[in-house]
Amino acid sequence: MDEALLRYPDVLAYLRQLARDPGFGRVQYVTDLGGTLRAAVVGRARARLAIVEALGFVPPEFDVVLVVGPERSLSAALARMPANRAHALALPTSPGRLRRAIDEALLAVEAILQSRVANKLVDVGLALNRERDPRRVLELIVRHARAITGADAGSIYVVEGEGATLRFRVAHNDSVAADLRDHTLPVSDASVVGACVRSGHIINLEDMYSETGRSALGRTFVHDRSFDERFGYQTRSLLTVPMRAPEGQVIGAVQLINAKEGREPLTSPGDFNRRTRPFSAADERVCLALATQGAVALENANLYAEVQALFEGFVRASVTAIEQRDPTTSGHSQRVADLTVALAEAVDAAGGPLADVKFSSEELREIEVAGLLHDFGKVGVREHVLVKAKKLFEWELTLVEERLDHLRTAARLRLAERELVALRTGDIDVEAARRAFTAELLQIERWREVVRRANEPALLAGAVESEIHEVAAARSSTPDRELRILDDAHLTALLVARGSLTEHERSEVQNHVRHTFEFLRQIPWGQRLKRVPEIAGMHHEYLDGSGYPRGAAAAAIPIQARMMTIADIFDALTAADRPYKKAVPVDKALDILHAEADAGKLDHVVLEVFVQARVYDRIDLSGGRK
């Protein structure tokens, strides 16, 4: 019968015997400065069991503690220990009972660790599901894989170049600082990670500095120690796990280095000898689960990035299509988007009446997209109306000019006929006929000048309006018909008081906003951008109900559209790229905006933020972007 263990030193002595068995686990002893043993920690895989004397020293790091001592002191000792993490064994006891108590405590540790790992995997899954940035996905995988397995270092390689190259994307190391982000290597059996990706199998190497455990997949790997020598490091245990996408292909690999005891860095050769351990089968399973979760999350993140890039391309292509139909407004959509987003940021930071108005990053993105596409409906406006710079279209002005030229030709023919009759009969006063011809030519050229002046989109002067009616009333008769210089449509266009568009054409152009809404609402924008059609489709609505296309009341106009209206008007006034008008100076443009606000059209409060924050400084008023 084994001799009973009476005191705590007897327990430590028995532990020394148990530690001779490789299957028992690792035993570490905690001593004071004088070398006296104070506690022991049994390590098995990731489990750490502290075996302490009742009311004695307790190590700072453990999963479960086994308290041994006289029964009379156990109650007080347990009261000092963490709840649900303390076991007790009264002394004296037999070696067999101590061994069973240790095994039961280690089983409890394993249960706790498994619960922690399960909870951690759930947390990781939730975190990865929320993450959209591919690099952040990789960072999460490495961080959690290291935390669960106790790895000193970890990295992720991602397959690139049609599967021929691995790029070092993320690396963490507690003990050395090294930036290897630009490091690449081929997918081949020449490296552990390359062999892992090629085979799709886990490679778990126990000690790269010994001959044992250095073979996997039926072959031996030679460790390249250049990194270790450069940074004074030792790569001992190495676990490499493939990242397999749902479709089955390996898209990368997670590599963990040096499973270790404790959280402190490995700083000396002794640390690498004493504190590193091989990665266990449990570590393999955990890392594989993380790598699989990560592969799915990475594929989703990459797919999301592709969709985002596709969406960005669609938006940019749409803006290009709009501006190619009307090159005179090139850059307008981008400037309106920039101004509106900058105004939204200023409103977000404003106090007073706008203190409760806040915009998330997603809402700012929604505003930006609406700004970029606010003129999308111009694709539904006839191009010659859209780009009409003057009151008459070019072919209309050409027709009028040809009619005036015809009048000149007719006058010349009449003069020639009179001169011929005078030669034959002498009945006609040739000089009088020539004076009449000259007067007629001057009249024709005056009419030509009147038409040209009236054709400009500037404010129509009263004198010019009267003269246009005179031109419209002029007739030229021929044997078979009566010729008019101006048709009714020409007269209507030339009598436009301001700008270049007739009422019908203006209505057609204004309908671009209706087209914008109708076109954009056909697109499944999703939850984050669902208001893009509404915001873009209301940027010409006024608070007094005089806007278009709906004549919406103030309550129906969202603040995003109110901000865009101010941005749109400001850019239209100050743009330097319009060939048919001069750019309005900023102070004059602001005066116009204030006048519109005073008339009840624009939001006074939002306009004040626009002015006070100098939002217009965000764009280059020469027509480009800052």
XYZ file of C-alpha atoms in Angstrom:
626
model
C 0.000 0.000 0.000
C 1.342 3.431 -0.952
C 2.471 5.613 1.915
C -0.009 8.364 2.796
C 0.754 11.968 1.792
C 0.623 13.990 5.016
C 1.827 17.464 4.072
C 2.051 19.751 1.004
C 5.796 18.952 0.407
C 4.764 15.271 0.146
C 2.323 16.265 -2.610
C 5.097 18.101 -4.535
C 7.408 15.121 -4.163
C 4.711 12.828 -5.581
C 4.238 15.216 -8.511
C 7.921 14.769 -9.394
C 7.292 11.057 -9.731
C 4.218 11.597 -11.911
C 6.117 14.060 -14.158
C 8.459 11.262 -15.234
C 5.564 9.834 -17.246
C 5.463 11.716 -20.631
C 1.718 11.107 -20.849
C 1.004 12.865 -17.558
C 1.824 16.359 -18.805
C 4.289 19.106 -17.988
C 4.924 20.177 -14.405
C 6.288 23.608 -13.628
C 7.291 24.655 -10.123
C 6.987 28.123 -8.649
C 9.707 29.043 -6.140
C 10.485 32.048 -3.981
C 13.738 33.997 -4.069
C 15.294 31.527 -1.647
C 14.477 28.585 -3.886
C 11.667 27.178 -1.712
C 8.883 25.484 -3.677
C 5.619 27.395 -3.297
C 3.275 25.920 -5.934
C 3.103 23.627 -8.957
C 1.328 24.004 -12.312
C 0.433 20.938 -14.357
C 0.066 21.590 -18.071
C -1.643 19.204 -20.448
C -2.197 20.539 -23.969
C -3.683 24.003 -23.310
C -4.940 23.110 -19.828
C -3.228 24.605 -16.760
C -3.946 23.144 -13.303
C -2.443 24.926 -10.308
C -1.827 22.682 -7.255
C -1.457 24.890 -4.192
C -1.307 24.613 -0.433
C -4.366 25.771 1.493
C -3.954 29.440 2.424
C -0.634 29.467 0.571
C 0.687 31.099 -2.580
C -1.528 30.982 -5.738
C 0.107 31.428 -9.222
C -1.349 34.269 -11.305
C -2.230 32.114 -14.347
C -4.280 28.945 -14.174
C -7.552 27.484 -15.432
C -8.488 25.433 -12.355
C -6.820 25.248 -8.948
C -6.551 22.159 -6.740
C -6.223 23.174 -3.070
C -4.651 20.595 -0.746
C -4.243 20.867 3.006
C -5.752 19.954 6.361
C -9.514 19.775 6.285
C -9.851 22.527 8.881
C -8.169 25.089 6.560
C -9.842 24.127 3.259
C -13.040 26.149 3.754
C -11.141 29.389 4.324
C -8.828 28.634 1.407
C -11.680 27.902 -1.019
C -13.359 31.175 -0.087
C -10.335 32.979 -1.561
C -10.520 31.118 -4.887
C -12.490 31.935 -8.081
C -15.965 30.423 -8.094
C -16.419 27.204 -10.105
C -12.671 26.963 -10.716
C -11.467 25.450 -7.421
C -11.228 21.818 -6.307
C -10.243 20.664 -2.820
C -8.425 17.619 -1.445
C -7.971 17.131 2.291
C -4.689 15.900 3.729
C -3.640 13.336 4.632
C -4.511 11.430 1.463
C -3.239 8.538 -0.574
C -1.223 8.917 -3.810
C -4.048 7.212 -5.698
C -6.623 9.712 -4.473
C -4.294 12.589 -5.360
C -3.827 11.195 -8.893
C -7.604 10.862 -9.336
C -8.143 14.398 -8.020
C -5.578 15.742 -10.494
C -7.123 13.841 -13.412
C -10.640 15.027 -12.485
C -9.428 18.609 -12.169
C -7.734 18.381 -15.574
C -10.957 17.010 -17.070
C -12.732 20.024 -15.595
C -10.121 22.263 -17.185
C -10.677 20.626 -20.559
C -14.446 21.129 -20.237
C -13.916 24.788 -19.375
C -11.528 25.231 -22.291
C -13.905 23.501 -24.696
C -16.698 25.787 -23.552
C -14.439 28.799 -24.016
C -13.428 27.641 -27.475
C -17.054 27.026 -28.465
C -18.033 30.486 -27.225
C -15.026 32.007 -28.958
C -15.879 30.302 -32.248
C -19.424 31.662 -32.020
C -18.045 35.138 -31.293
C -15.617 34.835 -34.184
C -18.381 33.703 -36.526
C -20.522 36.667 -35.549
C -17.599 39.070 -35.922
C -16.613 37.675 -39.312
C -20.230 37.849 -40.472
C -20.278 41.586 -39.702
C -16.918 42.350 -41.297
C -16.727 43.590 -44.898
C -13.070 44.598 -45.094
C -10.987 41.624 -46.366
C -7.916 42.702 -44.392
C -9.938 42.992 -41.193
C -11.275 39.488 -41.837
C -7.727 38.148 -41.976
C -6.743 40.107 -38.861
C -9.644 38.575 -36.938
C -8.705 35.041 -37.987
C -5.073 35.396 -36.890
C -5.904 37.117 -33.615
C -8.479 34.562 -32.523
C -6.481 31.560 -33.747
C -3.496 32.709 -31.677
C -5.639 33.442 -28.622
C -7.285 30.024 -28.628
C -4.170 27.943 -29.344
C -1.709 30.036 -27.343
C 0.490 30.644 -30.402
C 3.264 33.200 -30.080
C 2.959 34.179 -33.751
C 0.584 33.738 -36.634
C 0.225 34.723 -40.252
C -2.023 34.277 -43.264
C -1.002 33.698 -46.859
C -3.496 34.331 -49.647
C -3.397 32.707 -53.080
C -2.898 35.149 -55.959
C -1.990 35.103 -59.647
C -4.285 32.345 -60.906
C -3.220 30.126 -58.011
C 0.530 30.313 -58.656
C 1.602 32.716 -55.895
C 1.123 33.124 -52.163
C 1.225 36.593 -50.652
C 2.021 37.225 -47.009
C -0.991 39.342 -46.023
C -1.224 39.467 -42.208
C 1.320 38.668 -39.484
C 1.265 38.923 -35.687
C 4.201 38.087 -33.399
C 4.393 38.713 -29.655
C 8.161 38.405 -29.535
C 9.574 40.220 -32.588
C 8.447 43.026 -34.858
C 8.722 42.273 -38.557
C 6.895 43.664 -41.580
C 6.605 40.998 -44.274
C 3.525 42.317 -46.075
C 5.249 42.423 -49.475
C 6.690 38.926 -49.156
C 5.542 36.402 -51.766
C 6.451 32.810 -52.555
C 5.366 30.280 -55.150
C 2.734 27.636 -54.482
C 5.060 24.636 -54.387
C 6.318 21.876 -52.113
C 9.475 23.904 -51.433
C 7.752 25.561 -48.444
C 5.456 24.300 -45.717
C 2.710 26.777 -46.579
C 3.053 26.020 -50.299
C 2.756 22.283 -49.642
C -0.287 22.910 -47.424
C -2.035 24.906 -50.157
C -1.145 22.392 -52.874
C -2.276 19.357 -50.884
C -5.142 20.921 -48.945
C -3.964 19.070 -45.811
C -3.044 20.266 -42.326
C 0.699 20.201 -41.635
C 1.597 20.045 -37.924
C 5.341 20.053 -37.207
C 6.362 19.531 -33.591
C 9.856 21.002 -33.492
C 11.599 22.557 -36.487
C 14.886 22.541 -34.541
C 14.986 18.775 -34.096
C 14.695 15.761 -36.303
C 11.517 14.570 -34.595
C 8.131 15.578 -35.929
C 9.564 17.233 -39.018
C 7.786 15.058 -41.522
C 4.273 15.467 -42.862
C 2.482 14.216 -45.944
C 5.114 11.515 -46.192
C 8.045 13.913 -46.553
C 10.510 15.947 -44.505
C 10.578 19.741 -44.501
C 13.818 21.651 -44.186
C 13.395 24.769 -42.094
C 14.718 27.995 -43.607
C 16.248 29.752 -40.598
C 16.987 33.064 -42.320
C 14.068 34.788 -40.566
C 15.060 33.315 -37.197
C 18.694 34.376 -37.590
C 17.721 37.865 -38.718
C 15.423 38.536 -35.759
C 16.920 36.292 -33.070
C 13.902 34.034 -33.098
C 13.345 30.262 -33.071
C 10.515 28.674 -35.029
C 9.874 25.516 -33.038
C 6.316 24.190 -33.388
C 4.534 25.034 -36.629
C 0.886 24.478 -37.543
C -0.266 25.248 -41.095
C -3.951 24.876 -42.009
C -5.534 25.394 -45.448
C -8.304 27.950 -45.954
C -10.833 26.173 -48.124
C -13.614 28.138 -49.822
C -17.168 26.726 -49.989
C -16.576 25.686 -53.610
C -13.657 23.525 -52.449
C -10.628 25.427 -53.700
C -7.866 26.418 -51.267
C -7.617 30.212 -51.219
C -4.906 30.579 -48.603
C -3.407 29.189 -45.434
C -3.259 30.049 -41.740
C 0.129 29.420 -40.147
C 0.691 29.455 -36.384
C 4.129 29.402 -34.779
C 5.239 28.287 -31.319
C 2.418 27.175 -29.069
C 3.654 28.471 -25.719
C 3.058 28.464 -22.002
C 1.961 31.843 -20.656
C 1.379 35.087 -22.497
C 4.813 36.676 -22.126
C 7.060 37.028 -25.214
C 9.727 34.453 -25.982
C 12.916 36.439 -25.456
C 15.721 33.945 -24.799
C 16.854 30.504 -25.991
C 15.723 29.162 -22.639
C 12.200 30.444 -23.285
C 12.035 28.539 -26.572
C 13.300 25.375 -24.828
C 11.062 25.546 -21.766
C 7.899 27.318 -22.824
C 7.155 26.155 -26.371
C 5.139 23.006 -27.021
C 3.744 21.198 -30.081
C 0.307 22.128 -31.365
C -2.230 19.515 -30.283
C -4.909 17.720 -32.255
C -7.415 20.028 -30.540
C -5.423 23.003 -31.825
C -5.639 21.543 -35.327
C -9.418 21.246 -35.120
C -9.861 24.754 -33.747
C -7.551 26.281 -36.324
C -9.276 24.373 -39.127
C -12.663 25.642 -37.925
C -11.344 29.209 -37.861
C -9.690 28.830 -41.250
C -12.927 27.504 -42.733
C -14.956 30.322 -41.183
C -12.333 32.759 -42.385
C -12.358 31.378 -45.927
C -16.133 31.804 -46.126
C -15.919 35.301 -44.637
C -13.036 36.226 -46.939
C -14.922 34.980 -49.990
C -17.949 36.972 -48.857
C -15.813 40.059 -48.247
C -14.160 39.702 -51.644
C -17.545 39.189 -53.271
C -18.852 42.246 -51.438
C -15.822 44.210 -52.639
C -16.462 43.027 -56.215
C -20.119 44.043 -55.953
C -19.035 47.414 -54.560
C -16.566 47.854 -57.406
C -19.251 46.836 -59.899
C -21.647 49.309 -58.321
C -19.015 52.063 -58.367
C -18.374 51.284 -62.018
C -22.076 51.480 -62.795
C -22.409 54.839 -61.051
C -19.304 56.259 -62.759
C -20.418 54.929 -66.141
C -23.834 56.507 -65.608
C -22.248 59.853 -64.779
C -20.056 59.558 -67.876
C -23.101 58.785 -70.011
C -24.926 61.819 -68.614
C -21.998 64.160 -69.141
C -21.230 62.876 -72.630
C -24.769 63.842 -73.637
C -24.154 67.309 -72.202
C -20.387 67.972 -72.216
C -20.939 71.589 -71.153
C -21.824 70.394 -67.641
C -18.859 68.017 -67.291
C -17.958 67.587 -63.628
C -21.270 68.977 -62.379
C -22.522 65.660 -60.949
C -19.318 65.054 -59.000
C -19.240 68.608 -57.669
C -22.873 68.430 -56.537
C -22.133 65.124 -54.797
C -19.046 66.594 -53.093
C -20.873 69.740 -52.013
C -23.889 67.849 -50.689
C -21.790 65.366 -48.689
C -19.682 68.214 -47.260
C -22.867 70.094 -46.346
C -24.286 66.944 -44.713
C -21.114 66.593 -42.625
C -21.425 70.248 -41.579
C -25.103 69.784 -40.705
C -24.208 66.664 -38.706
C -21.814 68.764 -36.609
C -24.155 71.740 -36.302
C -26.111 72.659 -33.204
C -29.239 74.726 -32.820
C -32.254 73.682 -34.901
C -30.174 70.967 -36.605
C -28.713 69.439 -33.439
C -30.811 66.285 -33.833
C -29.882 65.758 -37.491
C -27.161 63.116 -37.728
C -25.850 61.124 -40.673
C -24.123 57.768 -40.453
C -21.364 56.805 -42.858
C -23.911 54.734 -44.774
C -26.289 57.690 -45.015
C -23.461 59.910 -46.266
C -22.741 57.290 -48.900
C -26.429 57.312 -49.861
C -26.272 61.102 -50.246
C -23.122 60.845 -52.365
C -24.672 58.307 -54.739
C -27.835 60.401 -55.032
C -25.673 63.429 -55.821
C -23.737 61.606 -58.497
C -26.955 60.392 -60.139
C -29.183 63.410 -59.551
C -29.185 64.238 -63.279
C -29.425 60.630 -64.449
C -32.822 61.376 -66.022
C -31.139 63.572 -68.628
C -30.638 60.401 -70.650
C -34.372 60.666 -71.365
C -34.175 64.241 -72.708
C -33.623 64.824 -76.421
C -29.970 65.665 -76.857
C -30.445 68.753 -79.017
C -32.732 70.211 -76.331
C -30.372 69.224 -73.546
C -27.380 70.999 -75.089
C -29.306 73.924 -76.563
C -27.059 76.919 -75.979
C -29.074 79.577 -77.821
C -32.740 80.215 -78.539
C -32.645 78.870 -82.088
C -31.135 75.511 -82.888
C -28.250 75.699 -85.361
C -30.347 74.381 -88.223
C -33.086 76.904 -87.430
C -30.633 79.799 -87.422
C -29.129 78.495 -90.664
C -32.614 78.435 -92.231
C -33.280 82.029 -91.148
C -29.875 83.117 -92.447
C -30.579 81.397 -95.777
C -33.911 83.215 -96.037
C -32.184 86.530 -95.423
C -29.572 85.579 -98.016
C -32.455 84.776 -100.364
C -33.851 88.283 -99.771
C -30.468 89.733 -100.716
C -30.373 87.645 -103.873
C -33.933 88.630 -104.760
C -33.068 92.303 -104.272
C -30.065 91.948 -106.564
C -32.218 90.310 -109.238
C -34.768 93.105 -109.037
C -32.031 95.720 -109.401
C -30.559 93.860 -112.377
C -33.982 93.686 -114.049
C -34.501 97.418 -113.576
C -31.077 98.230 -114.939
C -31.822 96.081 -118.030
C -35.183 97.825 -118.623
C -33.490 101.210 -118.250
C -30.971 100.255 -120.953
C -33.743 99.230 -123.304
C -36.358 101.897 -122.663
C -34.853 104.555 -120.441
C -38.094 104.674 -118.450
C -36.494 103.772 -115.061
C -34.376 106.019 -112.841
C -31.367 103.746 -112.334
C -29.850 105.811 -109.519
C -33.097 105.742 -107.564
C -33.289 101.983 -108.055
C -29.745 101.583 -106.774
C -30.462 103.713 -103.715
C -33.535 101.600 -102.995
C -31.415 98.422 -103.379
C -28.815 99.723 -100.932
C -31.522 100.611 -98.420
C -33.032 97.150 -98.807
C -29.661 95.483 -98.180
C -29.156 97.573 -95.060
C -32.620 96.575 -93.850
C -31.849 92.887 -94.436
C -28.560 93.137 -92.531
C -30.278 95.004 -89.700
C -32.828 92.182 -89.490
C -29.970 89.684 -89.473
C -28.343 91.514 -86.556
C -31.652 91.684 -84.689
C -32.075 87.916 -85.043
C -28.535 87.303 -83.827
C -28.983 89.574 -80.820
C -32.347 88.072 -79.916
C -30.859 84.585 -80.280
C -28.547 85.075 -77.280
C -29.830 83.544 -74.006
C -29.340 86.820 -72.146
C -32.237 88.913 -70.852
C -34.281 90.069 -73.851
C -34.335 93.891 -74.200
C -37.649 95.603 -75.012
C -36.250 97.249 -78.161
C -35.015 93.909 -79.497
C -38.408 92.327 -78.786
C -40.119 95.053 -80.841
C -37.650 94.622 -83.706
C -38.157 90.847 -83.697
C -41.860 91.388 -84.290
C -40.894 93.632 -87.218
C -38.727 90.854 -88.709
C -41.520 88.334 -88.173
C -43.950 90.576 -90.019
C -41.689 90.902 -93.078
C -42.722 88.976 -96.190
C -41.141 88.334 -99.565
C -43.369 87.354 -102.453
C -42.435 85.077 -105.320
C -44.569 84.066 -108.315
C -45.623 80.842 -106.572
C -45.560 81.651 -102.816
C -45.033 84.153 -100.032
C -41.807 83.800 -98.037
C -41.527 84.526 -94.267
C -38.198 85.193 -92.575
C -39.394 83.780 -89.221
C -41.841 80.945 -88.738
C -44.107 80.941 -85.685
C -41.745 78.513 -83.894
C -38.788 80.810 -84.580
C -40.674 83.811 -83.216
C -41.703 81.907 -80.085
C -38.091 80.890 -79.425
C -36.613 84.346 -80.041
C -39.149 85.958 -77.706
C -38.003 83.862 -74.716
C -37.346 86.471 -72.041
C -34.430 84.703 -70.332
C -32.341 81.679 -71.212
C -32.518 79.634 -74.375
C -35.469 77.283 -73.882
C -39.088 77.691 -74.878
C -41.751 76.712 -72.361
C -42.189 73.359 -74.072
C -38.434 72.690 -74.117
C -38.066 73.868 -70.521
C -40.781 71.455 -69.480
C -38.967 68.667 -71.326
C -35.695 69.445 -69.540
C -37.424 69.751 -66.172
C -38.861 66.325 -66.753
C -35.329 64.943 -66.363
C -35.994 64.951 -62.618
C -39.083 62.807 -63.100
C -37.051 60.533 -65.381
C -34.331 60.385 -62.712
C -36.799 59.121 -60.124
C -38.495 56.694 -62.510
C -35.195 55.266 -63.779
C -33.520 55.015 -60.370
C -36.458 53.370 -58.650
C -36.128 50.445 -61.070
C -32.794 49.587 -59.401
C -32.875 47.303 -56.310
C -30.825 49.591 -54.095
C -31.111 47.528 -50.940
C -31.624 48.785 -47.415
C -28.560 51.044 -47.221
C -29.263 53.041 -50.379
C -33.039 52.759 -50.574
C -33.618 56.543 -50.502
C -31.354 57.344 -53.466
C -34.293 57.695 -55.931
C -36.245 59.933 -53.544
C -33.287 62.216 -52.737
C -32.138 62.511 -56.351
C -35.695 62.903 -57.626
C -36.513 65.878 -55.381
C -33.494 68.129 -55.871
C -35.594 70.672 -57.810
C -38.437 70.835 -55.294
C -38.899 74.121 -53.386
C -40.244 74.584 -49.878
C -43.036 76.863 -51.109
C -44.355 74.169 -53.451
C -43.237 75.947 -56.634
C -40.615 73.371 -57.551
C -40.852 70.471 -59.938
C -41.711 67.818 -60.935
C -44.215 67.225 -58.076
C -44.626 70.678 -56.574
C -44.025 68.976 -53.233
C -44.793 70.753 -49.969
C -41.974 71.506 -47.499
C -42.911 68.663 -45.148
C -42.473 66.132 -47.963
C -38.955 67.270 -48.930
C -36.257 65.391 -46.946
C -33.303 67.361 -45.645
C -30.983 65.412 -47.952
C -32.853 66.802 -50.979
C -32.907 70.299 -49.456
C -29.124 70.190 -49.134
C -28.738 68.924 -52.693
C -30.935 71.727 -54.030
C -28.578 74.319 -52.522
C -25.516 72.480 -53.857
C -27.047 72.125 -57.334
C -27.996 75.804 -57.623
C -24.638 76.986 -56.276
C -22.675 74.879 -58.751
C -24.911 75.893 -61.676
C -24.267 79.555 -60.815
C -20.515 79.352 -60.195
C -19.498 76.714 -62.767
C -16.811 78.045 -65.092
C -17.344 75.394 -67.772
C -20.604 76.667 -69.304
C -19.934 78.214 -72.745
C -23.290 80.003 -72.824
C -22.838 81.998 -69.606
C -20.188 83.503 -67.387
C -19.481 82.085 -63.951
C -21.135 84.038 -61.143
C -18.733 85.097 -58.337
C -19.198 83.280 -55.038
C -20.521 86.301 -53.150
C -23.078 86.984 -55.885
C -24.086 83.303 -55.951
C -24.614 83.384 -52.173
C -26.740 86.527 -52.549
C -28.918 84.698 -55.072
C -29.264 81.712 -52.744
C -30.252 84.016 -49.867
C -32.829 85.701 -52.107
C -34.287 82.295 -52.963
C -34.415 81.403 -49.265
C -36.106 84.722 -48.462
C -38.679 83.914 -51.153
C -39.472 80.674 -49.314
C -37.876 78.330 -51.822
C -34.727 77.174 -49.975
C -34.125 76.072 -46.384
C -32.747 79.111 -44.520
C -31.193 77.049 -41.699
C -29.378 74.656 -44.036
C -28.215 77.568 -46.202
C -26.679 79.255 -43.146
C -24.683 76.092 -42.419
C -23.561 76.042 -46.057
C -22.304 79.617 -45.731
C -20.892 79.473 -42.201
C -18.982 76.235 -42.854
C -17.750 77.561 -46.224
C -18.791 74.275 -47.784
C -18.080 75.714 -51.236
C -14.356 75.658 -50.435
C -14.529 71.874 -50.922
C -14.628 72.239 -54.724
C -12.411 73.918 -57.278
C -14.502 76.744 -58.669
C -12.544 76.595 -61.917
C -14.573 73.492 -62.698
C -12.411 70.689 -61.275
C -12.234 68.888 -57.955
C -9.989 69.718 -55.042
